PDB file of C-alpha atoms in Angstrom:
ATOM      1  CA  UNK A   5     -18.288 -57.847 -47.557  1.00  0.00           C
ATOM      2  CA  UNK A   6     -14.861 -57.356 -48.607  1.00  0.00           C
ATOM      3  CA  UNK A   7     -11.606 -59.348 -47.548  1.00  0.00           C
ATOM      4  CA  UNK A   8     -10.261 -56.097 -45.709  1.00  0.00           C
ATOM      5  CA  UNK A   9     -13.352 -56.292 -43.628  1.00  0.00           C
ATOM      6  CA  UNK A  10     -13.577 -60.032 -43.117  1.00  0.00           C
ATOM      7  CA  UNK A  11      -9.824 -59.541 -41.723  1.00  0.00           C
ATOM      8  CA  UNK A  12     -10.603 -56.782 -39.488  1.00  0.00           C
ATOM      9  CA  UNK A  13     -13.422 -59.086 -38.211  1.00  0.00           C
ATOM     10  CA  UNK A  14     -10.754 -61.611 -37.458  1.00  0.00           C
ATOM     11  CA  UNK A  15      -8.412 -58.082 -36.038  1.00  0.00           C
ATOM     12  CA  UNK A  16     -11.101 -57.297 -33.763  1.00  0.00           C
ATOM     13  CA  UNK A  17     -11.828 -60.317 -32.192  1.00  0.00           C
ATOM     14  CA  UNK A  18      -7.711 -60.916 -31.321  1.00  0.00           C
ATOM     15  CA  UNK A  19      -7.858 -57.498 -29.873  1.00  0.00           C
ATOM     16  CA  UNK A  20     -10.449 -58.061 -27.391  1.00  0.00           C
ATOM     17  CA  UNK A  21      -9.144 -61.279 -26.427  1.00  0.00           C
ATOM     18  CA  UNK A  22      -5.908 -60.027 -25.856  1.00  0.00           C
ATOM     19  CA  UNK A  23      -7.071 -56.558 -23.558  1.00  0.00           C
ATOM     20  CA  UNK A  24      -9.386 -59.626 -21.847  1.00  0.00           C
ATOM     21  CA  UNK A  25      -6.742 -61.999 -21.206  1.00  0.00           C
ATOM     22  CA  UNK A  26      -4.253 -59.316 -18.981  1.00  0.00           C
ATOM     23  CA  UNK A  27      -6.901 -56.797 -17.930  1.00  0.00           C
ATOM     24  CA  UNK A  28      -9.922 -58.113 -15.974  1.00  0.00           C
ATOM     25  CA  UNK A  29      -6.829 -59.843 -13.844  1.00  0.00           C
ATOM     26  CA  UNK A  30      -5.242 -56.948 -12.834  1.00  0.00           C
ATOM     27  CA  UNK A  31      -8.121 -54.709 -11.936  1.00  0.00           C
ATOM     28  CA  UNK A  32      -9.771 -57.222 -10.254  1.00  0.00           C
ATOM     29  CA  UNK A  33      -6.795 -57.503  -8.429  1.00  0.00           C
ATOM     30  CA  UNK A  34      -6.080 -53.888  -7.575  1.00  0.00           C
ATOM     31  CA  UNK A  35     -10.064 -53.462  -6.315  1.00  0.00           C
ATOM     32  CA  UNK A  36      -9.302 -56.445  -3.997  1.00  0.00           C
ATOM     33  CA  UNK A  37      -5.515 -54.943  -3.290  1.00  0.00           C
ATOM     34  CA  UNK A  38      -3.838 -58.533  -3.943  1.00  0.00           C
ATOM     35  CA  UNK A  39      -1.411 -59.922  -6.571  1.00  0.00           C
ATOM     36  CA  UNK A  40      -2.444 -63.183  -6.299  1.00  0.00           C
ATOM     37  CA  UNK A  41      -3.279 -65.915  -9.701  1.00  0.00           C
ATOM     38  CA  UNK A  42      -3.219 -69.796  -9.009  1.00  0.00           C
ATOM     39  CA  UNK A  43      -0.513 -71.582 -11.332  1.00  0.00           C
ATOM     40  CA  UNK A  44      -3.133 -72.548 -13.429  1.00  0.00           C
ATOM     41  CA  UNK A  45      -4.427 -69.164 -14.482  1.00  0.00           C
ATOM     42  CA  UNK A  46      -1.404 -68.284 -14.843  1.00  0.00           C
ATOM     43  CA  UNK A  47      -0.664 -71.084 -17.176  1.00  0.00           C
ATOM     44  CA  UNK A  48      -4.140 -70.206 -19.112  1.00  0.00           C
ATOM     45  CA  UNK A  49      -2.907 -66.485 -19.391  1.00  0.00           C
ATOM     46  CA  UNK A  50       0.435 -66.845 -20.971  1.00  0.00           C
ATOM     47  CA  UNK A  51      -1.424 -69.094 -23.042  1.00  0.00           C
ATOM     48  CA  UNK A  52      -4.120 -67.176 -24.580  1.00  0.00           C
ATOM     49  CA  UNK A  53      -1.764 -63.713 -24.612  1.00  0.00           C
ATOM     50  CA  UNK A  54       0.335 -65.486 -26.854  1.00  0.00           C
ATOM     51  CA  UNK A  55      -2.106 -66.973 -28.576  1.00  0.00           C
ATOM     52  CA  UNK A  56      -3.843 -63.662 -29.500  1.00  0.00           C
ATOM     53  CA  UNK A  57      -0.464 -61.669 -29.907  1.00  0.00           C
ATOM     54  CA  UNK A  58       1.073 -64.484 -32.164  1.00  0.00           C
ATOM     55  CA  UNK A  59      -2.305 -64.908 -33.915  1.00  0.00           C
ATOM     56  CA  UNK A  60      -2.107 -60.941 -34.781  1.00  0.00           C
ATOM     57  CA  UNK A  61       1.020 -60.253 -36.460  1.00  0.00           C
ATOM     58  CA  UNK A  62       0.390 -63.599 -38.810  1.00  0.00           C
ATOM     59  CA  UNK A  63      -2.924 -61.714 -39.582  1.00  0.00           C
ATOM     60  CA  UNK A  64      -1.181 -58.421 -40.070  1.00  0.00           C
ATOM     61  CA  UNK A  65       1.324 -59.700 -42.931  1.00  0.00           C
ATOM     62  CA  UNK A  66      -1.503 -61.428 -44.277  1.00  0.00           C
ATOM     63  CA  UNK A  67      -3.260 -58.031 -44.796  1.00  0.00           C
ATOM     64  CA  UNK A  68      -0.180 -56.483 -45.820  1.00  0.00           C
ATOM     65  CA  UNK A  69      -0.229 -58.930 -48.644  1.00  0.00           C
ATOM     66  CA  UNK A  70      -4.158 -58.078 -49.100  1.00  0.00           C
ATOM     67  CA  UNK A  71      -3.002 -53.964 -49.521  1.00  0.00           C
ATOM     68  CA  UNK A  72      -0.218 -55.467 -52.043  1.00  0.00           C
ATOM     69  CA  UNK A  73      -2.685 -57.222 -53.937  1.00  0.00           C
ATOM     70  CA  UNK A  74      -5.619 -54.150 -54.317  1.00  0.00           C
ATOM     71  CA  UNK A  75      -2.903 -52.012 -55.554  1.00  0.00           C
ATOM     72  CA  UNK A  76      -1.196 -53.348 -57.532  1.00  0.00           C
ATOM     73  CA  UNK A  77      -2.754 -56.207 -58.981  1.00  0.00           C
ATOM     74  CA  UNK A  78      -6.445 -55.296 -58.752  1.00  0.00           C
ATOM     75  CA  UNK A  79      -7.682 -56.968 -61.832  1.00  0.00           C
ATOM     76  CA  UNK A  80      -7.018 -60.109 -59.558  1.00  0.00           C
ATOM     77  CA  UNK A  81      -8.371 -59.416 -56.607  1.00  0.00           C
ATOM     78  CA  UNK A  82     -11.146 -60.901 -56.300  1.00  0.00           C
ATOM     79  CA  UNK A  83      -9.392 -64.062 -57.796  1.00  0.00           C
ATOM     80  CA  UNK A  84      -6.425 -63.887 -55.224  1.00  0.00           C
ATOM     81  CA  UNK A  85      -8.407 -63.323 -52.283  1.00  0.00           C
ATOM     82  CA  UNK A  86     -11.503 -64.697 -52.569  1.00  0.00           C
ATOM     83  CA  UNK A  87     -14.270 -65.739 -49.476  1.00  0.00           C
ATOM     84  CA  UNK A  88     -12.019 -69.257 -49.658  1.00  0.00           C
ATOM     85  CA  UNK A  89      -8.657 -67.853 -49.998  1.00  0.00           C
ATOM     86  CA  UNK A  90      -9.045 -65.313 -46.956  1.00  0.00           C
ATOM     87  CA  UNK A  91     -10.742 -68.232 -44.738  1.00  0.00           C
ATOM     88  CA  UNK A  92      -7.725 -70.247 -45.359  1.00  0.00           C
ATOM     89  CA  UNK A  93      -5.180 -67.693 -45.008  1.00  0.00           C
ATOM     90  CA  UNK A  94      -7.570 -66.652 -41.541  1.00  0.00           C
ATOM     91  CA  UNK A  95      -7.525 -70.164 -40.444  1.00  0.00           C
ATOM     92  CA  UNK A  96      -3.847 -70.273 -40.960  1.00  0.00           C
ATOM     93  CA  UNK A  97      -3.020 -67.294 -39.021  1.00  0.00           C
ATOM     94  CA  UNK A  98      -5.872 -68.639 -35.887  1.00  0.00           C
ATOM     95  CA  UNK A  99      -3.980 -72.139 -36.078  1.00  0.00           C
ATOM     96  CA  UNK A 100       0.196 -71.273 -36.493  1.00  0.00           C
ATOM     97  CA  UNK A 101      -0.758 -69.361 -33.218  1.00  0.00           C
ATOM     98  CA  UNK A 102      -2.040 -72.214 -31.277  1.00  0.00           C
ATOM     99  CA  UNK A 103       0.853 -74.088 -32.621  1.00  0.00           C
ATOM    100  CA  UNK A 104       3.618 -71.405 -31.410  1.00  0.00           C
ATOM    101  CA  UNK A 105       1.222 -70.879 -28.495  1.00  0.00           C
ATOM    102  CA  UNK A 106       0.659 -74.400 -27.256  1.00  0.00           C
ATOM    103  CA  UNK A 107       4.812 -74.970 -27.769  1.00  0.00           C
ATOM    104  CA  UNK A 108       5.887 -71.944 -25.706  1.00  0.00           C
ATOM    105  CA  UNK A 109       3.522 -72.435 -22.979  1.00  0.00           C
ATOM    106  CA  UNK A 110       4.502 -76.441 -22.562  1.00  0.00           C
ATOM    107  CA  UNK A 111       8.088 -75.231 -22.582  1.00  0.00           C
ATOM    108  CA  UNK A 112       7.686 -72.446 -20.110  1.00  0.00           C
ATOM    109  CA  UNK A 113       5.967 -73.976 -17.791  1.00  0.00           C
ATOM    110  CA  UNK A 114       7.871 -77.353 -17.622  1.00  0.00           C
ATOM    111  CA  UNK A 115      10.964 -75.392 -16.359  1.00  0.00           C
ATOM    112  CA  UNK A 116      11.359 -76.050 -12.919  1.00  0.00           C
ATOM    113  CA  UNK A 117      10.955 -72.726 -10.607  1.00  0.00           C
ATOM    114  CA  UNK A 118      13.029 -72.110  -7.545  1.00  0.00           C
ATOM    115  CA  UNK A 119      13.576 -68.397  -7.291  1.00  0.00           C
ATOM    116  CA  UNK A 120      10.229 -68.244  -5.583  1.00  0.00           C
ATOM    117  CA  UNK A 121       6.513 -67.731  -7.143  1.00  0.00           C
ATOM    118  CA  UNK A 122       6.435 -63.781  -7.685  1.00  0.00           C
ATOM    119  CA  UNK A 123       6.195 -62.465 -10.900  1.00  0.00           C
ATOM    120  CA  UNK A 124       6.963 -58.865 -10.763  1.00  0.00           C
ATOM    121  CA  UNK A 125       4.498 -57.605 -13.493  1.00  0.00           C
ATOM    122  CA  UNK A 126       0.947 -57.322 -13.854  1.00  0.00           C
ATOM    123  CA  UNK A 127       0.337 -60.243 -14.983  1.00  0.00           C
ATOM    124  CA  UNK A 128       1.920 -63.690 -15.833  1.00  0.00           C
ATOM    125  CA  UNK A 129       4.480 -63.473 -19.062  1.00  0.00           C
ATOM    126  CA  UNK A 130       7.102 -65.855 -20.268  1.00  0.00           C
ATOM    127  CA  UNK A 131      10.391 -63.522 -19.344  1.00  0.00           C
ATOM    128  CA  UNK A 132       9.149 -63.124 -15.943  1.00  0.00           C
ATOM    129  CA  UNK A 133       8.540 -66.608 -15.507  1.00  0.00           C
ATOM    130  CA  UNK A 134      12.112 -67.320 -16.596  1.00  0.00           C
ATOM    131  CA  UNK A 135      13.848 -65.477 -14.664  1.00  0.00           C
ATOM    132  CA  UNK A 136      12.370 -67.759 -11.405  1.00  0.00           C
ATOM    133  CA  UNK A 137      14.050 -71.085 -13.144  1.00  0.00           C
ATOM    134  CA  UNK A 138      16.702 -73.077 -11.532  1.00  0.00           C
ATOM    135  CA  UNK A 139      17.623 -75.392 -14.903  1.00  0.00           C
ATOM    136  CA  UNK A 140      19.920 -73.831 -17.190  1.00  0.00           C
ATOM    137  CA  UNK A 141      19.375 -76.777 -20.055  1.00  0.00           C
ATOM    138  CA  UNK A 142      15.489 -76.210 -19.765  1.00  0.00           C
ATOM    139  CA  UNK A 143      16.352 -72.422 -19.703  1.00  0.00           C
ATOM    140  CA  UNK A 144      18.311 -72.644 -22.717  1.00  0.00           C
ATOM    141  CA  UNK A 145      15.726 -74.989 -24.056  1.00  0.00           C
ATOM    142  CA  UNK A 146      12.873 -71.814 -24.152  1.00  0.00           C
ATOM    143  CA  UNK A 147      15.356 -69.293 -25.057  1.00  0.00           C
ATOM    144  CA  UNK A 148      16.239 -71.269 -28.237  1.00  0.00           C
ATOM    145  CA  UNK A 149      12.512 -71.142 -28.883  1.00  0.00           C
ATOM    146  CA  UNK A 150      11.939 -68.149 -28.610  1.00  0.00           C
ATOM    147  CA  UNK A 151      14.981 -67.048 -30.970  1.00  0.00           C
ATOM    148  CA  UNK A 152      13.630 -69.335 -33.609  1.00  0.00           C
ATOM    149  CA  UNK A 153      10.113 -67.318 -33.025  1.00  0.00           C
ATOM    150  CA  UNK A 154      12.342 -64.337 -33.420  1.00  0.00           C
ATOM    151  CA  UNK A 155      13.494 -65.398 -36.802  1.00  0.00           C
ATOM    152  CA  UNK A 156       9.802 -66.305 -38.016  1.00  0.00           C
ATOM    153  CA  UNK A 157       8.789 -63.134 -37.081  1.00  0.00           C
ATOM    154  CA  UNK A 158      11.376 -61.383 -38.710  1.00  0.00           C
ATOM    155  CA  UNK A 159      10.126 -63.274 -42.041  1.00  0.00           C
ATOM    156  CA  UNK A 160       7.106 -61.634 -41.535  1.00  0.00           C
ATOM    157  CA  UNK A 161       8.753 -58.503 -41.363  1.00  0.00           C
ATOM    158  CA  UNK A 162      10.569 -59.247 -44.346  1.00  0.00           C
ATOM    159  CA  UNK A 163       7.591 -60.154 -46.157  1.00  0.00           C
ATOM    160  CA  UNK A 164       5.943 -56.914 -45.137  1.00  0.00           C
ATOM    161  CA  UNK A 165       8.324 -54.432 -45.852  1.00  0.00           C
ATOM    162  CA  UNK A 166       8.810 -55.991 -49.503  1.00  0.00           C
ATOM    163  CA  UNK A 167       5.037 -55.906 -49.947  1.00  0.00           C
ATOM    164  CA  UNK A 168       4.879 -52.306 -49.021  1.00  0.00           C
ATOM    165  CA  UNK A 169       7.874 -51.182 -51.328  1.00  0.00           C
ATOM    166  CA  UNK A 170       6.028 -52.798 -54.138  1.00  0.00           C
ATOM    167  CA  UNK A 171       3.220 -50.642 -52.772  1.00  0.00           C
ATOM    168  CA  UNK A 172       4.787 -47.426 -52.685  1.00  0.00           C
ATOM    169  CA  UNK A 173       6.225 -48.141 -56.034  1.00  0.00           C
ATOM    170  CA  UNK A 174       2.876 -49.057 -57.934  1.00  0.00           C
ATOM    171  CA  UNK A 175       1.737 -45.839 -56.557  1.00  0.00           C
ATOM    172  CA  UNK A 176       3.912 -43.655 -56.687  1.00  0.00           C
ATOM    173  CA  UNK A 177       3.850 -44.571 -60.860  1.00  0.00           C
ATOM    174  CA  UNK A 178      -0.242 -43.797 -60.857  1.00  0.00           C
ATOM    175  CA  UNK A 179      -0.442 -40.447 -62.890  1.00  0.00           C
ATOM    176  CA  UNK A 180      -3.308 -39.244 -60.840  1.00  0.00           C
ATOM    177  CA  UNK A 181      -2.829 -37.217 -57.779  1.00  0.00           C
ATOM    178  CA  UNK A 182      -6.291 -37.870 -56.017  1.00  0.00           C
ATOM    179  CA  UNK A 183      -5.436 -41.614 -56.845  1.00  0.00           C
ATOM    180  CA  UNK A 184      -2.215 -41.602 -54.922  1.00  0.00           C
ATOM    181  CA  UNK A 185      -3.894 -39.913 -51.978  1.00  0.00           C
ATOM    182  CA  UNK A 186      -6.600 -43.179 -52.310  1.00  0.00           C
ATOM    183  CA  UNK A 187      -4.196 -45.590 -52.578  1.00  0.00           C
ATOM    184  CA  UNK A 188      -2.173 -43.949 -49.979  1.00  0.00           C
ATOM    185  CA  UNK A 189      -5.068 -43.670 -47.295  1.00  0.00           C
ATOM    186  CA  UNK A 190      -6.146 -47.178 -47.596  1.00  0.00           C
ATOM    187  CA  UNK A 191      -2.879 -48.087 -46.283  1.00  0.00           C
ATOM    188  CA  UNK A 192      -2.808 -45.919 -43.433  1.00  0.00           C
ATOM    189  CA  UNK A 193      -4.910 -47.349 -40.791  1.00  0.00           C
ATOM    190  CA  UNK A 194      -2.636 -51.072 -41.489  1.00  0.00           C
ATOM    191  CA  UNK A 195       0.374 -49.206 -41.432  1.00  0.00           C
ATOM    192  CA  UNK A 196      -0.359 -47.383 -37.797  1.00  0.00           C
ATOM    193  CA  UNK A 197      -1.939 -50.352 -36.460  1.00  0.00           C
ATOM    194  CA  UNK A 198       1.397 -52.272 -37.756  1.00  0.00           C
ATOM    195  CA  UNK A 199       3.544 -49.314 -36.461  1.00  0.00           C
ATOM    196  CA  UNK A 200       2.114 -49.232 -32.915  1.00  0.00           C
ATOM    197  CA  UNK A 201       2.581 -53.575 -32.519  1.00  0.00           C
ATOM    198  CA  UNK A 202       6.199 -53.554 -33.192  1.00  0.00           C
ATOM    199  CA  UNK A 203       7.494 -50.679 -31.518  1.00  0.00           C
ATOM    200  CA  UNK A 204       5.765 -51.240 -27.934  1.00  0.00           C
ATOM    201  CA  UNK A 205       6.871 -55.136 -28.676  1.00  0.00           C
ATOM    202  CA  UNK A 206       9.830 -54.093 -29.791  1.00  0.00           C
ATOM    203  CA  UNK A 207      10.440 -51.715 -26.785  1.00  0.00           C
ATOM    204  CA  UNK A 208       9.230 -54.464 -24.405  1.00  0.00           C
ATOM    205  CA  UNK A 209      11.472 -57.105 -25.418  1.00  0.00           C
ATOM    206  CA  UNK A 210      14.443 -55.476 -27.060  1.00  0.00           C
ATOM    207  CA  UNK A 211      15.107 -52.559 -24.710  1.00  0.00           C
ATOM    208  CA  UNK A 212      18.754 -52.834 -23.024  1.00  0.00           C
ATOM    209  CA  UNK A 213      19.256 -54.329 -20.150  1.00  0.00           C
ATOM    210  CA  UNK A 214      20.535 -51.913 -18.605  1.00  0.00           C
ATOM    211  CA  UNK A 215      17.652 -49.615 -18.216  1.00  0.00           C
ATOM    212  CA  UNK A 216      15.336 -51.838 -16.843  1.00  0.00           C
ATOM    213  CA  UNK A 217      13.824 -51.434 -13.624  1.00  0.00           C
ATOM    214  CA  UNK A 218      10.610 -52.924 -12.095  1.00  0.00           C
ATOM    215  CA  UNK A 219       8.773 -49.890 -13.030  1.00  0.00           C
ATOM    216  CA  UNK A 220      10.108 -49.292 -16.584  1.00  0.00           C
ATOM    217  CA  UNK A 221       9.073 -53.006 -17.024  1.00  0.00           C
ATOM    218  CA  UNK A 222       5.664 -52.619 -16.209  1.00  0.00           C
ATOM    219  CA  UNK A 223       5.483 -49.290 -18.063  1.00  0.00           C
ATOM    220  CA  UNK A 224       6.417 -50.753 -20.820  1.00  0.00           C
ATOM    221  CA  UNK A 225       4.281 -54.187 -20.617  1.00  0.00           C
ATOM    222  CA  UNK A 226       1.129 -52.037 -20.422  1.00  0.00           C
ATOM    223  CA  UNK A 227       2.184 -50.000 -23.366  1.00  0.00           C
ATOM    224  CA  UNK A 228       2.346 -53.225 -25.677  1.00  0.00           C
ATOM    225  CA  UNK A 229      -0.214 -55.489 -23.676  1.00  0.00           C
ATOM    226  CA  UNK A 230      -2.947 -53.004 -23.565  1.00  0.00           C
ATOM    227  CA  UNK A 231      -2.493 -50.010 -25.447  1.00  0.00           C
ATOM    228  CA  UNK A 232      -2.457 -51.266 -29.308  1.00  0.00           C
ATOM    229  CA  UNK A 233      -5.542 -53.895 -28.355  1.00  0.00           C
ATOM    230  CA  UNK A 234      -7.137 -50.680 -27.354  1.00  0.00           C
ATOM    231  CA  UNK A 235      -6.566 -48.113 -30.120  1.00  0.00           C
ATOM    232  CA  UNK A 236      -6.317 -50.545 -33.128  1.00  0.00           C
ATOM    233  CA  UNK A 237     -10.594 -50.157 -33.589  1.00  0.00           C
ATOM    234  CA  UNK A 238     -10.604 -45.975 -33.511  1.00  0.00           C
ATOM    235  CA  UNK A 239      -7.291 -46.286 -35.883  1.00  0.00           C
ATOM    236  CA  UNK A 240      -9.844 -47.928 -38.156  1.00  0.00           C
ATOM    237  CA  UNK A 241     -12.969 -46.891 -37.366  1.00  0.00           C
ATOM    238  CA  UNK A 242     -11.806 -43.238 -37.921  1.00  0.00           C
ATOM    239  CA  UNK A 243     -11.038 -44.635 -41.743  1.00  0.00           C
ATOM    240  CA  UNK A 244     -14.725 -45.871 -42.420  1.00  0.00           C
ATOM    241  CA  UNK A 245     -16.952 -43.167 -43.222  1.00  0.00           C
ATOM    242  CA  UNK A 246     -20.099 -44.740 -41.759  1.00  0.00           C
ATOM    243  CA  UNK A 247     -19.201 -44.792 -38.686  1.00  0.00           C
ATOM    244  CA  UNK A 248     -17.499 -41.007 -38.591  1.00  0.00           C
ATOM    245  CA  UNK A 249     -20.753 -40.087 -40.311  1.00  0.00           C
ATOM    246  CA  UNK A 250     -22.713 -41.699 -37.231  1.00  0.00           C
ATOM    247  CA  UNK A 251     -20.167 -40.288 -34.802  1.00  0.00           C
ATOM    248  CA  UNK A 252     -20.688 -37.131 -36.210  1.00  0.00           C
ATOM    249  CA  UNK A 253     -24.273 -37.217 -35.947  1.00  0.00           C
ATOM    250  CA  UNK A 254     -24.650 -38.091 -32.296  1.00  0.00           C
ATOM    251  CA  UNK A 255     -22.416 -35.239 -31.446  1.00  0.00           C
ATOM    252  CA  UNK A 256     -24.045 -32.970 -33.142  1.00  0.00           C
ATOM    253  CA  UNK A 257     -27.458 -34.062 -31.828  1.00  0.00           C
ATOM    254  CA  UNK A 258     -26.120 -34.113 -28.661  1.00  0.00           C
ATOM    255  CA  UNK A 259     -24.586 -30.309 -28.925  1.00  0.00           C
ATOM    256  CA  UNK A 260     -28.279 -29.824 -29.877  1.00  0.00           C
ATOM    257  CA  UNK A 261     -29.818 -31.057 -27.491  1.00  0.00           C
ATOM    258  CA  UNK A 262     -27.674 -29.459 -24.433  1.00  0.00           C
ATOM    259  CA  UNK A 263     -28.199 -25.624 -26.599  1.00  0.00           C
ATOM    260  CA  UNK A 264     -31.863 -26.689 -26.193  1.00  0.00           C
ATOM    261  CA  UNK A 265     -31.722 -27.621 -22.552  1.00  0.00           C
ATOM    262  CA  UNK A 266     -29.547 -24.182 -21.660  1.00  0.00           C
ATOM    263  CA  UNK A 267     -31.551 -22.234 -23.833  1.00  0.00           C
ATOM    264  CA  UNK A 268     -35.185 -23.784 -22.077  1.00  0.00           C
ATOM    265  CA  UNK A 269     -32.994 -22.654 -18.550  1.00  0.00           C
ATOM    266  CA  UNK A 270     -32.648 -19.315 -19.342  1.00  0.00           C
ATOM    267  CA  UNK A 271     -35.691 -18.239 -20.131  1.00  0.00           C
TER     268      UNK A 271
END
């Protein structure tokens, strides 16, 4: 009932529509052993994967500033983020992504193709698709795009690191050790989450040239595609101590329950 969890609602549902956008795809195709999409799904899944991905890292800075705000002004926080503040701020995040969404796919896929149809990844992404255009001015035309995204996103960055060194500041004046290590540890899970979507992104898109190979390439897309959607719930469910507690408790009842069973055999 608190902003934190109404934003990891809104965390959880990008993640799952961002493993479901690249992964049913590709195992479907490697249990059928083709590589085939129509233009149209592949149209749909550059959409929604950006859609998602964009939609995440506006809702990450916006729960950077949500950490920034419960430490260190926590008098006002439930008048900074109240139920209407965070469903604007959500809403904002949801539609600046269908924005940047909706303008890269138009772009991309108005640039005429004529280095053939393969896309030598596991599924359909805008550098890929690039690299089978013909038009240099509608080349250009996405790669200024996607340098202006580039500079949005490194707003956002901006914006984060600045709310974190307030952070780290405000706590590092608290005069109570077990308060630092509370403040501290209810940044962790957004900092690891945050930490593990830039670097694979990062390492996807900013990795030399020169190292890339067909294999590094899809490496590396499954790393960023798949693997934060994946691990962001344990990084956070590992934090909430219901759901350790219940963890707990069905392993132990299962260890139980298996010393029962071998103990019943032996006799």
């Amino acid at each position: 009932h608190t902003p934190m969890y109404f934003f990891l609602l809104n965390l959880a549902l990008l993640d799952l529509g961002c493993i479901s956008t690249t992964l049913p795809k590709a195992m479907a195709n490697a249990l059928w052993h083709t590589r085939d999409i129509s233009y149209t799904g592949c149209a749909a899944q550059v959409f929604f994967f950006v859609f998602f991905l964009s939609t995440e890292y506006s809702l990450l800075t916006i729960m950077s500033y949500d950490r920034y705000v419960a430490i260190c002004k926590p008098l006002h926080y439930r008048t900074l983020l109240g139920s209407r503040a965070c469903a604007t701020m959500a809403a904002a995040a949801w539609g600046s992504g269908l924005l940047y969404s909706l303008l890269h796919t138009a772009t991309a896929f108005s640039v005429p193709l004529c280095q053939g149809n393969a896309v030598d990844q596991f599924f359909c992404e805008i550098p890929q698709i690039l690299k089978l255009s013909c038009s240099k001015s509608d080349y250009f035309r996405e790669i200024g795009i996607i340098y202006f995204s580039l500079c949005l996103s490194f707003g956002c960055f901006v914006f984060i690191v600045v709310s974190y060194v307030q952070i780290f500041r405000a706590v590092l004046r608290m005069p109570s050790e077990q308060g630092r290590h509370k403040a501290f540890s209810t940044c962790l899970p957004h900092l690891a989450v945050l930490s593990l979507f830039l670097s694979t992104a990062m390492l996807a898109y900013l990795k030399p040239p020169s190292i890339s190979s067909p294999s590094l390439d899809l490496l590396v897309s499954f790393l960023y595609s798949v693997v934060p959607p994946a691990v962001n719930p344990l990084i956070y469910g590992l934090r909430n101590q219901e759901l350790k507690a219940a963890v707990s408790n069905t392993y132990n009842f299962n260890i139980h329950k298996m010393h029962a069973s071998l103990t019943g055999v032996s006799r």
